[in-house]
Amino acid sequence: MADSYTFVKGGKLKLKGEKHKKKHKKGKKRKHDEDDPDIPKIDEDDTAKHGGWWMVQTYQDIKNSVALEMSTMAYMHAMDNGTFTVGAPHDEGDEPEPPEVYTAFQINETKIALKSGYGKYLSVSSEGMVVGRMDAIGGREQWEPVFQDGKTALLGCNNCFMSVNDDGDICCKSTKAEEGEMIKIRTNSEKIVKVDKGPKEEKSGVRSTEINYVKKFQSFQDRRLKLNQDDKGELKRARKEGDFHEALLDRRAKMKADRYCK
């Protein structure tokens, strides 16, 4: 099977599984993801067990090389006849084999396409089976990842979720995402996080932001925090209209406590 796969595969997909195993550095940090509390953290121990392939938790991370873990340490495996099954479970530290690696393409804000190492796009047959036989992306080749409560499911074009049937083949036949439809999408791509370069004082709601700026600019002559008690709804409107800082300054000026509002 491995020889057949190597012979047939083509296109731009570069299969890293053909190289020697890479030693995964457990302590390696990815850009900025440890700095933002709102960004899902990567479980480094789990990543090391899967040969450096970390579990995707957001749509934005589904790109380049991915593998679909259908059960513990076992991945969706591409067959040379265009069908898919579950590969043999891997030992800890092993990365996915070449037939278990796919290239993911983001089509729009919610859907992706998956291309196997044979150069074919994955779709759902009329019988509800997952097949990889198309050379181009159409409606049937589009998949929607669904994330909820730390779990992931993959919705096919027939509005059914990907799962494994009793024969060990990959199918899409359930309209409900239950335990059997839960999968893990893994990638070895570097996690790039967009860094918010906005002022640190504005990382929360308008009231907290106002307090932060008062603390920053207040003269503190009487050592008391002086806050404007007017309706903070005007701040919400100002933020939407683009004159948020001017509104904050006006409110501080009314309190005559800001060293820049004399």
mmCIF file of N, CA and C in Angstrom, residues 135-187:
data_model
loop_
_atom_site.group_PDB
_atom_site.id
_atom_site.type_symbol
_atom_site.label_atom_id
_atom_site.label_comp_id
_atom_site.label_asym_id
_atom_site.label_seq_id
_atom_site.Cartn_x
_atom_site.Cartn_y
_atom_site.Cartn_z
ATOM 1 N N ASP A 135 -11.228 15.929 -9.054
ATOM 2 C CA ASP A 135 -10.045 16.741 -9.333
ATOM 3 C C ASP A 135 -10.252 18.221 -9.022
ATOM 4 N N ALA A 136 -11.491 18.615 -8.781
ATOM 5 C CA ALA A 136 -11.789 20.024 -8.518
ATOM 6 C C ALA A 136 -12.794 20.128 -7.374
ATOM 7 N N ILE A 137 -12.933 21.336 -6.842
ATOM 8 C CA ILE A 137 -13.824 21.577 -5.714
ATOM 9 C C ILE A 137 -15.187 22.037 -6.205
ATOM 10 N N GLY A 138 -16.214 21.277 -5.823
ATOM 11 C CA GLY A 138 -17.596 21.658 -6.095
ATOM 12 C C GLY A 138 -18.363 21.693 -4.791
ATOM 13 N N GLY A 139 -19.672 21.697 -4.890
ATOM 14 C CA GLY A 139 -20.493 21.742 -3.694
ATOM 15 C C GLY A 139 -20.317 20.533 -2.801
ATOM 16 N N ARG A 140 -20.105 19.370 -3.393
ATOM 17 C CA ARG A 140 -19.985 18.135 -2.613
ATOM 18 C C ARG A 140 -18.618 17.997 -1.958
ATOM 19 N N GLU A 141 -17.682 18.806 -2.367
ATOM 20 C CA GLU A 141 -16.333 18.729 -1.792
ATOM 21 C C GLU A 141 -16.122 19.738 -0.659
ATOM 22 N N GLN A 142 -17.179 20.330 -0.165
ATOM 23 C CA GLN A 142 -17.057 21.326 0.889
ATOM 24 C C GLN A 142 -17.469 20.744 2.239
ATOM 25 N N TRP A 143 -16.677 21.043 3.250
ATOM 26 C CA TRP A 143 -16.884 20.522 4.594
ATOM 27 C C TRP A 143 -16.940 21.680 5.591
ATOM 28 N N GLU A 144 -17.761 21.524 6.607
ATOM 29 C CA GLU A 144 -17.893 22.572 7.619
ATOM 30 C C GLU A 144 -17.464 22.046 8.989
ATOM 31 N N PRO A 145 -16.344 22.533 9.516
ATOM 32 C CA PRO A 145 -15.931 22.136 10.864
ATOM 33 C C PRO A 145 -16.843 22.792 11.906
ATOM 34 N N VAL A 146 -17.246 22.033 12.899
ATOM 35 C CA VAL A 146 -18.104 22.541 13.962
ATOM 36 C C VAL A 146 -17.380 22.356 15.285
ATOM 37 N N PHE A 147 -17.191 23.462 16.010
ATOM 38 C CA PHE A 147 -16.491 23.435 17.293
ATOM 39 C C PHE A 147 -17.461 23.795 18.412
ATOM 40 N N GLN A 148 -17.492 22.991 19.449
ATOM 41 C CA GLN A 148 -18.349 23.289 20.591
ATOM 42 C C GLN A 148 -17.842 22.545 21.828
ATOM 43 N N ASP A 149 -17.703 23.279 22.916
ATOM 44 C CA ASP A 149 -17.304 22.701 24.209
ATOM 45 C C ASP A 149 -16.007 21.893 24.104
ATOM 46 N N GLY A 150 -15.065 22.390 23.319
ATOM 47 C CA GLY A 150 -13.782 21.717 23.189
ATOM 48 C C GLY A 150 -13.792 20.485 22.303
ATOM 49 N N LYS A 151 -14.912 20.210 21.630
ATOM 50 C CA LYS A 151 -15.027 19.052 20.744
ATOM 51 C C LYS A 151 -15.216 19.511 19.301
ATOM 52 N N THR A 152 -14.922 18.606 18.365
ATOM 53 C CA THR A 152 -14.976 18.941 16.946
ATOM 54 C C THR A 152 -15.734 17.878 16.166
ATOM 55 N N ALA A 153 -16.552 18.339 15.219
ATOM 56 C CA ALA A 153 -17.228 17.444 14.280
ATOM 57 C C ALA A 153 -17.092 18.052 12.893
ATOM 58 N N LEU A 154 -17.214 17.205 11.868
ATOM 59 C CA LEU A 154 -17.040 17.668 10.496
ATOM 60 C C LEU A 154 -18.304 17.357 9.700
ATOM 61 N N LEU A 155 -18.972 18.416 9.254
ATOM 62 C CA LEU A 155 -20.252 18.294 8.556
ATOM 63 C C LEU A 155 -20.040 18.215 7.054
ATOM 64 N N GLY A 156 -20.618 17.182 6.426
ATOM 65 C CA GLY A 156 -20.490 17.008 4.989
ATOM 66 C C GLY A 156 -21.567 17.731 4.206
ATOM 67 N N CYS A 157 -21.504 17.624 2.877
ATOM 68 C CA CYS A 157 -22.445 18.323 1.998
ATOM 69 C C CYS A 157 -23.868 17.801 2.129
ATOM 70 N N ASN A 158 -24.050 16.599 2.666
ATOM 71 C CA ASN A 158 -25.384 16.015 2.831
ATOM 72 C C ASN A 158 -25.973 16.322 4.210
ATOM 73 N N ASN A 159 -25.348 17.301 4.907
ATOM 74 C CA ASN A 159 -25.798 17.709 6.247
ATOM 75 C C ASN A 159 -25.702 16.574 7.268
ATOM 76 N N CYS A 160 -24.772 15.683 7.035
ATOM 77 C CA CYS A 160 -24.486 14.614 7.992
ATOM 78 C C CYS A 160 -23.029 14.710 8.417
ATOM 79 N N PHE A 161 -22.748 14.218 9.609
ATOM 80 C CA PHE A 161 -21.412 14.352 10.176
ATOM 81 C C PHE A 161 -20.549 13.128 9.886
ATOM 82 N N MET A 162 -19.272 13.379 9.724
ATOM 83 C CA MET A 162 -18.312 12.315 9.447
ATOM 84 C C MET A 162 -18.167 11.398 10.654
ATOM 85 N N SER A 163 -18.099 10.099 10.389
ATOM 86 C CA SER A 163 -17.918 9.119 11.450
ATOM 87 C C SER A 163 -17.356 7.836 10.843
ATOM 88 N N VAL A 164 -17.250 6.812 11.653
ATOM 89 C CA VAL A 164 -16.752 5.504 11.209
ATOM 90 C C VAL A 164 -17.873 4.491 11.354
ATOM 91 N N ASN A 165 -18.147 3.712 10.290
ATOM 92 C CA ASN A 165 -19.210 2.702 10.381
ATOM 93 C C ASN A 165 -18.677 1.410 10.988
ATOM 94 N N ASP A 166 -19.523 0.414 11.070
ATOM 95 C CA ASP A 166 -19.147 -0.843 11.720
ATOM 96 C C ASP A 166 -18.045 -1.597 10.974
ATOM 97 N N ASP A 167 -17.889 -1.297 9.681
ATOM 98 C CA ASP A 167 -16.848 -1.953 8.892
ATOM 99 C C ASP A 167 -15.516 -1.210 8.945
ATOM 100 N N GLY A 168 -15.485 -0.103 9.684
ATOM 101 C CA GLY A 168 -14.255 0.674 9.779
ATOM 102 C C GLY A 168 -14.060 1.657 8.646
ATOM 103 N N ASP A 169 -15.093 1.867 7.811
ATOM 104 C CA ASP A 169 -15.017 2.812 6.706
ATOM 105 C C ASP A 169 -15.533 4.182 7.150
ATOM 106 N N ILE A 170 -15.074 5.220 6.483
ATOM 107 C CA ILE A 170 -15.463 6.584 6.819
ATOM 108 C C ILE A 170 -16.729 6.955 6.052
ATOM 109 N N CYS A 171 -17.712 7.471 6.770
ATOM 110 C CA CYS A 171 -18.991 7.798 6.142
ATOM 111 C C CYS A 171 -19.555 9.081 6.739
ATOM 112 N N CYS A 172 -20.653 9.548 6.151
ATOM 113 C CA CYS A 172 -21.398 10.706 6.667
ATOM 114 C C CYS A 172 -22.875 10.323 6.620
ATOM 115 N N LYS A 173 -23.390 9.804 7.721
ATOM 116 C CA LYS A 173 -24.762 9.304 7.714
ATOM 117 C C LYS A 173 -25.590 9.764 8.911
ATOM 118 N N SER A 174 -24.990 10.456 9.839
ATOM 119 C CA SER A 174 -25.724 10.901 11.021
ATOM 120 C C SER A 174 -25.954 12.404 10.964
ATOM 121 N N THR A 175 -27.220 12.804 11.166
ATOM 122 C CA THR A 175 -27.544 14.236 11.163
ATOM 123 C C THR A 175 -27.265 14.870 12.524
ATOM 124 N N LYS A 176 -26.921 14.060 13.509
ATOM 125 C CA LYS A 176 -26.603 14.565 14.840
ATOM 126 C C LYS A 176 -25.140 14.282 15.161
ATOM 127 N N ALA A 177 -24.509 15.264 15.791
ATOM 128 C CA ALA A 177 -23.109 15.092 16.181
ATOM 129 C C ALA A 177 -23.055 14.554 17.605
ATOM 130 N N GLU A 178 -23.003 13.227 17.706
ATOM 131 C CA GLU A 178 -22.916 12.587 19.007
ATOM 132 C C GLU A 178 -21.490 12.080 19.223
ATOM 133 N N GLU A 179 -21.294 11.255 20.217
ATOM 134 C CA GLU A 179 -19.935 10.840 20.559
ATOM 135 C C GLU A 179 -19.226 10.159 19.396
ATOM 136 N N GLY A 180 -19.963 9.383 18.600
ATOM 137 C CA GLY A 180 -19.349 8.685 17.472
ATOM 138 C C GLY A 180 -18.921 9.601 16.353
ATOM 139 N N GLU A 181 -19.438 10.828 16.354
ATOM 140 C CA GLU A 181 -19.099 11.796 15.301
ATOM 141 C C GLU A 181 -18.007 12.769 15.740
ATOM 142 N N MET A 182 -17.515 12.625 16.947
ATOM 143 C CA MET A 182 -16.457 13.515 17.422
ATOM 144 C C MET A 182 -15.104 13.075 16.862
ATOM 145 N N ILE A 183 -14.383 14.004 16.277
ATOM 146 C CA ILE A 183 -13.058 13.725 15.732
ATOM 147 C C ILE A 183 -12.085 14.783 16.247
ATOM 148 N N LYS A 184 -10.825 14.616 15.921
ATOM 149 C CA LYS A 184 -9.821 15.627 16.238
ATOM 150 C C LYS A 184 -9.064 15.953 14.964
ATOM 151 N N ILE A 185 -9.089 17.223 14.612
ATOM 152 C CA ILE A 185 -8.324 17.682 13.452
ATOM 153 C C ILE A 185 -6.957 18.124 13.962
ATOM 154 N N ARG A 186 -5.919 17.543 13.413
ATOM 155 C CA ARG A 186 -4.560 17.855 13.868
ATOM 156 C C ARG A 186 -3.737 18.445 12.720
ATOM 157 N N THR A 187 -2.777 19.271 13.070
ATOM 158 C CA THR A 187 -1.890 19.861 12.080
ATOM 159 C C THR A 187 -0.503 20.008 12.684
#
